[in-house]
Amino acid sequence: MRKLMLGNEAVARGAYEAGVTVATAYPGTPSTEITENIAKYDEIYSEWSPNEKVALEVAIGAAISGARAICSMKHVGLNVAADPLFTVSYTGVNGGLVIAVADDPGMHSSQNEQDSRFYALSSKVPMLEPSDSQECLDFVKRAFEISEKFDTPVILRLTTRIAHSQSVVELGEKIEYKLKDYKKDAGKYVMMPAMARMRHVEVEKRMAALRSYSDITNLNVIEWGRKDIGIITSGISYQYAKEAFGEASFLKLGMVYPLPDNLITRFCEQVENVYVIEELEPFIENHVKKLGIKVTGKDKLPVLGELSANLIREKLLGTKAPEGYSIDVQVPGRPPVLCPGCPHRGVFYVLNKLKLTVSGDIGCYTLGALPPNEAIDTCVCMGASVGIVHGMEKARGKELNKKTVAVIGDSTFIHSGITGLIDIVYNKGNSTVLILDNSITGMTGHQHNPATGFTIKGEPTKQVDLVKLCNAIGVERVRVVDPFDLHETEKAIKEEIKSDEASVIIFQRPCALLKHVKYGKPLRINTEKCKKCRACMRIGCPAIVEKGSYLEVNQALCVGCELCTKVCKFHSFEKAGDICE
């Protein structure tokens, strides 16, 4: 059967057809849909793990026990999982282990543009890179075969355009994978120095075998065309290059680490000019140059952002892209903002009012850095807000501490914020941490986490009690506040930053987009009461619209949360239906 599928959806199908038993992940765009789709296959145990490190460790355990396992994450998640990655490369596997990693060239939803291919090189783990949805499915199955043949984890690298693009996929049958026997083998699975030194020898033998395999596998293919131009490429860049160059010859790499030296050399010997076309860093290009082959690549193409067929034509062929269609219409700008009814809005309104220094974190609430609140001073990576606020205190003293807070979401706090809070307590810090608990992992599309009380399949489970958790690690000043109670929000923050011990304020209100959240009728502005002071504009609600001489509520956007009524001294906001009742 043929079916139109997203790349991520096809990866999930590939895992199903490969007979995977265990699938783990921490949600992160552009990889989230892999495990969301795997969760639809009841034959596979799937879970959202607290973070990527735990997710990979669970998958490693499943593989060592004899099952096939897949672990999925976005590129920055691989940083979190790097510790087990580098060592499982030494231990090897039993059942197959595939790590699906989605890079984000162009940073559509990421804080950096790192290139995961260098993780394959550094950890000595083979990497495959599909160029469409069919290959997403096929390469997952091939990755499991390689994993078990060479006793190694295998990384499957996606990029945003592959993960989120659709193409036709031929579906296959699920294999009945029989669990392999588990045998105790400390020399293989216990990485003490003496064992690790011996295992490193095995890793180098494996890499030599994989280099030979890369030269002969049909994952790497030559498509002969004109011999005046030869293009070496992989992944989505292959699609762009085919569109731009048409009849040229191509060496399409499906296995991007280790690279096929002999195949590359043979290809380059038969073409006049060699181009290497790849997004981000010159990973393939540098390798080809080490073989003594002259190529054109990053001297013409950018290392920033995504490529496109038009960009390749312009940079390598010197031809302008054909003009597209345009329409003579003024399109309003739509910068990212917190959603109407967002529970975080009240906190950022108060933080801006108090002019505090705010150490921020990764999540919807990072938008608190943007106008009109502009409340966030720093944002580095998952969980970093807590350690950063502690570092600020230790560098500049307790007085700064009385003007500084950390802001972190509930899922991010579970992911890696908790360890920073333990550090504050253990090292006698006085920082105040604000946990914005919206009862879901919001930014990636409403995935559950250990603080929500539900599993990936929506089944009830044990729920982490954030108050008890903070108490248990030694934080005695923990309070829970409704962020839409602006008076209590301001009072709580003022009191806690003055205290001479670590403190936590948990701002609890569910995400406005959750199905069970119902605020009621939208509001309108009574123009007779409105004094046009524009105080309501400072909360940054996109439903309140500037109309020049007056303000109005866009009732298509307003969810009726009534936060605006808390900042209007003239009681100008009223329920839209009231005037007709």
XYZ file of C-alpha atoms in Angstrom:
581
model
C 0.000 0.000 0.000
C 1.222 3.516 -0.795
C 0.589 6.426 1.519
C 1.522 10.106 1.734
C 3.618 10.541 4.883
C 5.633 13.095 6.773
C 9.273 12.130 7.181
C 8.752 11.784 10.926
C 5.677 9.638 10.371
C 7.667 7.402 7.999
C 10.423 6.981 10.596
C 7.745 5.779 13.013
C 6.418 3.361 10.391
C 9.936 2.093 9.786
C 10.341 1.408 13.483
C 7.060 -0.523 13.459
C 8.005 -2.601 10.405
C 11.460 -3.276 11.894
C 9.880 -4.935 14.911
C 10.899 -2.322 17.474
C 9.906 -3.145 21.040
C 10.816 0.077 22.912
C 10.678 3.722 21.748
C 11.721 6.698 23.886
C 12.017 10.443 23.401
C 11.877 13.901 24.864
C 9.736 16.153 22.629
C 11.598 18.731 20.574
C 10.819 20.281 17.198
C 11.452 19.046 14.519
C 11.582 15.476 15.925
C 8.434 15.337 18.106
C 6.111 13.587 15.650
C 8.339 10.510 15.434
C 7.394 9.247 18.874
C 3.874 10.680 18.733
C 3.285 8.421 15.718
C 5.091 5.448 17.238
C 2.741 5.734 20.239
C -0.133 4.884 17.882
C 1.325 1.378 17.411
C 0.181 -0.601 20.427
C 2.783 -3.269 19.671
C 5.552 -0.831 20.694
C 6.140 0.359 24.252
C 6.660 4.143 23.969
C 7.344 6.892 26.475
C 8.136 10.548 26.956
C 11.225 10.490 29.128
C 12.170 13.359 31.491
C 15.061 14.321 29.186
C 17.103 12.999 26.267
C 19.805 11.429 28.431
C 17.268 9.294 30.247
C 15.512 8.509 26.963
C 18.725 7.157 25.446
C 19.614 5.223 28.593
C 16.216 3.503 28.541
C 16.701 2.614 24.875
C 20.218 1.309 25.607
C 18.810 -0.907 28.352
C 16.211 -2.291 25.970
C 18.848 -2.980 23.300
C 21.266 -4.670 25.728
C 18.421 -6.879 26.932
C 17.931 -8.117 23.361
C 15.166 -5.909 21.912
C 15.218 -3.426 19.068
C 14.907 0.122 20.415
C 14.695 3.611 18.953
C 15.327 6.918 20.738
C 14.354 10.257 19.161
C 15.354 13.847 19.865
C 16.186 17.165 18.280
C 19.788 18.164 17.679
C 20.349 20.031 20.954
C 18.885 17.029 22.755
C 21.862 15.042 21.512
C 24.049 17.313 23.648
C 22.079 16.163 26.691
C 22.375 12.521 25.592
C 26.054 12.764 24.623
C 27.328 11.048 27.766
C 25.587 7.700 27.188
C 26.057 8.049 23.401
C 29.837 8.068 23.581
C 29.964 5.069 25.907
C 27.323 2.917 24.206
C 29.572 3.252 21.176
C 32.096 1.247 23.228
C 29.708 -1.293 24.762
C 27.898 -1.971 21.549
C 24.411 -3.435 21.553
C 22.607 -6.749 21.510
C 19.291 -5.960 19.877
C 19.497 -3.077 17.404
C 19.654 0.520 18.649
C 18.768 3.528 16.444
C 19.036 7.149 17.565
C 16.903 9.481 15.419
C 18.207 13.049 15.563
C 16.589 16.018 13.795
C 18.798 19.021 13.002
C 17.237 22.428 12.460
C 19.105 24.434 9.781
C 17.675 27.929 9.791
C 16.732 27.636 13.468
C 12.983 27.566 12.898
C 12.505 26.478 16.504
C 15.971 26.176 18.037
C 18.577 28.208 19.843
C 21.505 27.146 17.663
C 22.311 25.498 14.324
C 24.672 22.705 15.351
C 25.484 19.955 12.858
C 24.941 16.481 14.367
C 27.192 14.777 11.829
C 30.146 15.753 13.997
C 28.643 13.702 16.840
C 28.798 10.641 14.597
C 32.451 11.334 13.870
C 33.392 12.063 17.493
C 31.506 9.154 19.026
C 32.489 6.728 16.235
C 28.868 5.830 15.527
C 27.651 5.275 11.929
C 25.105 7.763 10.608
C 22.482 7.460 7.850
C 20.707 10.432 6.259
C 17.477 9.959 4.229
C 16.421 12.392 1.504
C 12.654 11.732 1.448
C 9.924 9.979 3.401
C 10.418 6.617 1.642
C 14.045 6.634 2.672
C 13.029 7.629 6.199
C 11.132 4.343 6.428
C 13.713 2.255 4.574
C 16.742 3.700 6.354
C 15.304 2.954 9.797
C 15.096 -0.710 8.825
C 18.587 -0.627 7.323
C 19.884 1.125 10.445
C 18.690 -1.757 12.625
C 20.369 -4.261 10.312
C 23.652 -2.316 10.477
C 23.336 -1.929 14.247
C 23.090 -5.670 14.792
C 25.592 -6.641 12.087
C 28.322 -4.350 13.426
C 27.303 -4.331 17.124
C 26.859 -0.573 17.246
C 24.210 2.082 17.756
C 23.304 3.885 14.524
C 22.292 7.543 14.226
C 19.558 8.460 11.730
C 19.962 12.144 10.891
C 16.988 14.185 9.706
C 16.669 17.892 9.038
C 13.565 20.039 9.370
C 12.588 19.810 5.682
C 12.840 16.018 5.651
C 11.110 15.609 9.012
C 8.204 17.906 8.116
C 7.794 17.294 4.359
C 5.446 14.740 2.859
C 6.117 12.274 0.051
C 4.694 8.946 -1.057
C 5.780 5.874 0.882
C 5.372 2.196 0.037
C 4.386 0.431 3.228
C 5.689 -3.002 4.126
C 4.846 -5.752 6.554
C 5.953 -5.786 10.168
C 8.618 -8.385 10.824
C 8.232 -10.616 13.849
C 11.438 -9.771 15.632
C 12.489 -12.385 18.147
C 14.211 -10.964 21.217
C 17.844 -11.956 21.381
C 19.113 -13.836 24.403
C 20.631 -11.695 27.116
C 23.999 -12.910 28.389
C 25.887 -11.363 31.301
C 29.133 -9.925 29.881
C 30.905 -7.452 32.147
C 33.816 -7.103 29.757
C 31.410 -5.719 27.150
C 28.857 -3.792 29.170
C 30.751 -2.554 32.276
C 32.916 0.345 31.124
C 35.589 0.499 33.798
C 38.974 1.663 32.436
C 40.403 -1.830 31.940
C 37.325 -2.992 30.010
C 36.960 0.296 28.140
C 40.531 0.098 26.837
C 39.786 -3.311 25.357
C 36.472 -2.148 23.963
C 38.129 0.830 22.283
C 40.162 -1.657 20.259
C 36.897 -3.286 19.167
C 35.497 0.119 18.223
C 38.429 0.797 15.924
C 38.032 -2.647 14.301
C 34.355 -1.888 13.833
C 35.095 1.483 12.231
C 37.463 -0.164 9.752
C 34.748 -2.662 8.834
C 32.170 0.113 8.518
C 34.431 2.119 6.216
C 34.656 -0.906 3.913
C 30.891 -1.388 4.144
C 30.287 2.260 3.263
C 32.171 1.724 -0.013
C 29.941 -1.139 -1.145
C 26.528 -0.466 0.396
C 23.696 0.628 -1.879
C 22.916 3.351 0.656
C 25.500 5.333 -1.313
C 24.685 5.455 -5.031
C 26.033 7.088 -8.196
C 23.539 8.534 -10.662
C 25.420 9.149 -13.890
C 24.527 12.108 -16.069
C 26.706 14.740 -17.704
C 30.356 14.193 -16.831
C 31.360 17.873 -16.817
C 29.738 18.324 -13.405
C 29.770 15.837 -10.527
C 27.877 16.589 -7.335
C 28.393 14.921 -3.985
C 25.461 15.471 -1.665
C 23.021 13.933 0.826
C 19.666 14.443 2.545
C 17.485 17.388 1.548
C 20.461 18.957 -0.264
C 20.201 16.128 -2.811
C 16.649 17.251 -3.672
C 17.720 20.889 -4.064
C 20.778 19.934 -6.137
C 18.715 17.705 -8.486
C 16.328 20.577 -9.110
C 19.131 23.075 -9.726
C 21.530 20.940 -11.806
C 19.180 18.550 -13.631
C 21.354 16.308 -15.840
C 24.616 16.446 -13.864
C 26.158 13.313 -12.299
C 25.417 12.722 -8.620
C 27.017 10.760 -5.819
C 24.130 10.553 -3.373
C 25.288 9.596 0.106
C 22.806 7.780 2.345
C 25.544 6.776 4.777
C 27.231 10.043 5.761
C 29.531 8.500 8.350
C 31.856 6.815 7.767
C 32.175 8.178 4.247
C 33.050 5.870 1.294
C 36.598 6.895 0.328
C 36.975 4.552 -2.640
C 33.541 5.363 -4.051
C 34.173 9.104 -3.724
C 37.542 8.768 -5.449
C 36.117 6.698 -8.310
C 33.300 9.176 -8.826
C 35.561 12.217 -8.823
C 37.983 10.600 -11.296
C 35.197 10.420 -13.885
C 33.847 13.974 -13.689
C 35.507 17.250 -14.645
C 34.317 19.523 -11.844
C 33.261 18.378 -8.387
C 30.743 20.245 -6.242
C 29.865 19.310 -2.666
C 26.406 20.546 -1.722
C 25.420 20.238 1.925
C 23.688 22.354 4.563
C 25.506 23.784 7.581
C 29.138 22.776 8.059
C 31.516 21.450 5.328
C 31.448 17.943 6.809
C 31.561 16.013 3.515
C 33.617 18.688 1.783
C 36.436 18.559 4.333
C 36.606 14.795 4.010
C 36.764 14.916 0.222
C 39.519 17.527 0.366
C 41.509 15.261 2.699
C 41.443 12.699 -0.118
C 43.340 15.242 -2.229
C 40.364 16.103 -4.425
C 39.689 19.665 -5.508
C 36.057 20.651 -4.922
C 33.772 23.664 -4.927
C 31.556 23.952 -1.878
C 31.521 26.299 1.068
C 33.693 28.813 -0.775
C 30.464 29.559 -2.680
C 27.681 28.239 -0.437
C 26.773 29.541 3.029
C 27.265 27.666 6.309
C 24.256 29.548 7.704
C 20.661 28.447 7.383
C 18.973 26.262 4.804
C 19.839 25.841 1.147
C 17.325 25.939 -1.703
C 17.386 25.173 -5.409
C 17.326 28.887 -6.173
C 20.195 29.628 -3.805
C 22.285 26.845 -5.359
C 21.573 28.160 -8.863
C 22.565 31.661 -7.833
C 25.763 30.724 -5.976
C 27.079 27.906 -8.196
C 25.604 28.601 -11.629
C 25.431 32.383 -11.445
C 21.831 32.403 -12.612
C 19.049 34.318 -10.956
C 16.065 32.473 -9.645
C 12.956 32.712 -11.822
C 10.600 35.357 -10.531
C 7.654 34.090 -8.579
C 4.174 35.509 -8.380
C 3.461 38.491 -6.164
C 0.299 40.260 -5.109
C -0.078 43.932 -4.303
C -1.455 43.503 -0.805
C -0.169 44.852 2.480
C 0.246 41.830 4.757
C 0.315 42.652 8.469
C 3.387 41.582 10.392
C 2.769 38.761 12.828
C 5.669 38.533 15.268
C 5.507 35.577 17.693
C 3.597 36.379 20.877
C 2.191 34.528 23.854
C -1.244 33.147 22.967
C -4.437 34.897 24.072
C -5.232 33.612 27.564
C -1.643 32.411 28.144
C -1.117 31.920 31.890
C 2.476 33.194 31.630
C 1.370 36.696 30.612
C 0.554 37.846 34.130
C 4.008 36.860 35.449
C 5.875 38.694 32.707
C 3.681 41.762 33.174
C 4.705 41.880 36.830
C 8.390 41.131 36.149
C 8.488 44.015 33.686
C 6.749 46.270 36.190
C 9.307 45.410 38.890
C 12.234 45.824 36.455
C 13.950 42.653 37.670
C 16.817 40.847 35.983
C 15.311 37.592 34.693
C 17.220 34.433 33.787
C 14.955 32.706 31.250
C 14.694 29.221 29.790
C 13.500 27.186 26.785
C 9.750 27.059 26.198
C 6.731 29.156 25.164
C 7.660 31.553 27.940
C 10.891 32.540 26.147
C 8.523 34.891 24.294
C 8.509 36.957 27.486
C 11.740 38.459 26.100
C 9.790 40.219 23.330
C 7.822 43.487 23.480
C 5.901 44.773 25.244
C 7.123 42.990 28.384
C 10.776 42.426 27.384
C 11.169 40.755 30.765
C 13.858 38.118 30.027
C 17.581 38.924 30.123
C 19.148 35.531 29.260
C 18.176 32.231 27.623
C 20.855 29.630 26.866
C 19.555 26.051 26.930
C 17.139 23.657 28.651
C 17.306 24.122 32.424
C 20.038 26.780 32.318
C 17.962 29.545 33.917
C 18.419 28.115 37.413
C 22.184 27.689 37.245
C 22.612 31.089 35.591
C 20.700 32.962 38.307
C 22.854 31.189 40.904
C 26.006 32.191 39.031
C 24.849 35.807 38.919
C 24.339 35.780 42.663
C 27.749 34.252 43.398
C 29.476 36.722 41.069
C 27.792 39.945 42.135
C 26.598 39.257 45.665
C 23.342 39.080 47.509
C 22.222 42.595 46.615
C 21.888 41.624 42.947
C 20.022 38.567 44.123
C 17.261 40.799 45.458
C 16.695 42.076 41.926
C 17.006 38.752 40.082
C 14.842 35.683 39.454
C 14.946 32.582 37.278
C 11.918 31.612 35.147
C 11.399 28.022 33.985
C 8.471 25.892 32.793
C 7.270 22.746 34.539
C 8.491 20.340 31.831
C 11.861 22.094 31.543
C 12.218 22.068 35.331
C 11.774 18.284 35.298
C 14.106 17.991 32.268
C 17.136 19.644 33.850
C 16.132 22.561 36.089
C 15.886 20.422 39.213
C 19.643 19.818 39.316
C 20.300 23.569 39.203
C 17.937 24.071 42.138
C 19.747 21.355 44.099
C 22.958 23.266 43.380
C 21.468 26.485 44.788
C 20.385 24.743 47.990
C 23.590 22.742 48.409
C 25.819 25.767 47.890
C 23.843 28.083 50.167
C 22.360 30.222 47.411
C 19.444 32.603 47.993
C 18.006 32.751 44.500
C 14.292 32.793 43.705
C 13.056 30.404 41.018
C 9.671 30.902 39.339
C 8.213 27.665 37.931
C 5.561 28.445 35.328
C 3.385 25.349 35.624
C 0.904 25.233 32.719
C 0.188 21.499 33.161
C 1.678 20.450 29.787
C 4.728 20.675 27.530
C 3.310 23.574 25.570
C 5.782 24.711 22.931
C 6.145 21.372 21.148
C 2.412 20.739 20.936
C 1.023 19.519 24.263
C 3.024 16.466 25.235
C 2.645 15.066 28.729
C 5.518 15.028 31.201
C 6.040 13.628 34.715
C 4.371 16.716 36.242
C 1.076 16.248 34.347
C 0.091 12.849 35.715
C -0.453 11.198 32.316
C 1.655 8.999 30.014
C 2.292 9.457 26.288
C -0.882 7.437 25.638
C -2.926 9.637 27.973
C -3.123 6.982 30.680
C -3.193 8.222 34.310
C 0.063 7.679 36.214
C 1.926 8.964 39.251
C 2.251 12.753 39.145
C 5.329 14.584 40.388
C 4.275 16.977 43.158
C 6.441 20.036 42.481
C 5.900 21.479 45.969
C 6.983 18.262 47.704
C 9.866 17.861 45.258
C 11.221 21.327 46.089
C 10.725 20.701 49.806
C 12.518 17.361 49.543
C 15.704 18.900 48.151
C 15.792 21.510 50.888
C 13.780 24.504 49.634
C 11.613 25.521 52.593
C 10.085 28.632 51.015
C 7.745 27.227 48.355
C 4.443 28.892 47.517
C 1.803 28.380 44.841
C 0.214 31.394 43.145
C -2.347 31.950 40.377
C -0.493 34.123 37.811
C -3.750 35.857 36.865
C -3.960 37.215 40.408
C -1.625 40.109 39.626
C -1.729 41.519 43.146
C -0.704 38.203 44.714
C 1.866 37.581 41.953
C 3.604 40.901 42.644
C 3.389 40.421 46.408
C 4.881 36.924 46.251
C 7.800 37.933 44.024
C 8.632 40.978 46.183
C 8.617 38.895 49.352
C 10.675 36.009 48.019
C 13.474 38.054 46.451
C 13.944 39.773 49.820
C 14.371 36.483 51.687
C 17.806 35.279 52.738
C 17.314 31.726 51.538
C 16.468 29.902 48.344
C 12.813 30.103 47.387
C 10.431 28.829 44.724
C 7.156 30.276 43.493
C 5.056 27.878 41.429
C 2.668 29.793 39.201
C -0.087 27.319 38.395
C -2.656 27.829 35.648
C -3.220 25.469 32.704
C -2.322 26.351 29.126
C -5.238 28.199 27.514
C -5.120 25.842 24.523
C -5.881 22.707 26.544
C -9.282 21.302 25.673
C -10.623 21.437 29.196
C -9.781 25.146 29.669
C -12.935 27.205 29.113
C -12.898 30.899 30.032
C -16.302 31.882 28.696
C -17.385 34.726 26.461
C -14.922 37.089 24.792
C -14.706 40.670 26.017
C -15.268 44.053 24.420
C -14.168 47.569 25.320
C -16.848 49.997 26.472
C -15.671 53.118 24.629
C -17.615 55.374 26.975
C -15.614 54.110 29.964
C -12.241 53.751 28.200
C -9.908 56.695 28.932
C -7.398 55.573 26.267
C -4.608 55.298 28.852
C -3.476 52.110 27.053
C -2.449 50.404 30.294
C -4.046 47.225 28.917
C -1.565 47.196 26.021
C 1.252 46.514 28.495
C 0.078 42.928 29.066
C 0.815 42.197 25.404
C -2.433 40.380 24.580
C -2.778 39.971 20.779
C -6.568 40.208 21.106
C -6.360 43.890 22.126
C -5.877 45.848 18.926
C -4.672 49.437 18.420
C -7.004 51.264 16.053
C -5.364 54.675 16.099
C -7.754 56.824 18.087
C -9.234 53.909 20.006
C -8.656 50.295 21.084
C -10.786 47.296 20.337
C -10.891 43.622 21.261
C -10.602 41.158 18.389
C -13.335 38.788 19.474
C -12.078 36.051 17.181
C -8.916 35.926 19.290
C -10.206 36.784 22.772
C -10.710 33.693 24.955
C -12.304 35.603 27.827
C -9.496 35.078 30.357
C -10.176 38.575 31.803
C -6.536 39.358 32.600
C -7.100 42.721 30.899
C -9.755 43.573 33.475
C -7.074 43.327 36.196
C -5.030 46.179 34.722
C -7.861 48.513 33.669
C -8.648 51.053 36.416
C -11.715 52.290 34.577
C -13.528 48.960 34.244
C -13.743 49.415 30.473
C -13.747 45.700 29.632
C -16.998 43.813 29.696
C -18.294 40.535 28.339
C -19.139 40.923 24.678
C -22.557 39.371 25.062
C -23.580 41.493 28.046
C -24.653 44.430 25.958
C -27.219 42.272 24.157
C -28.579 40.551 27.252
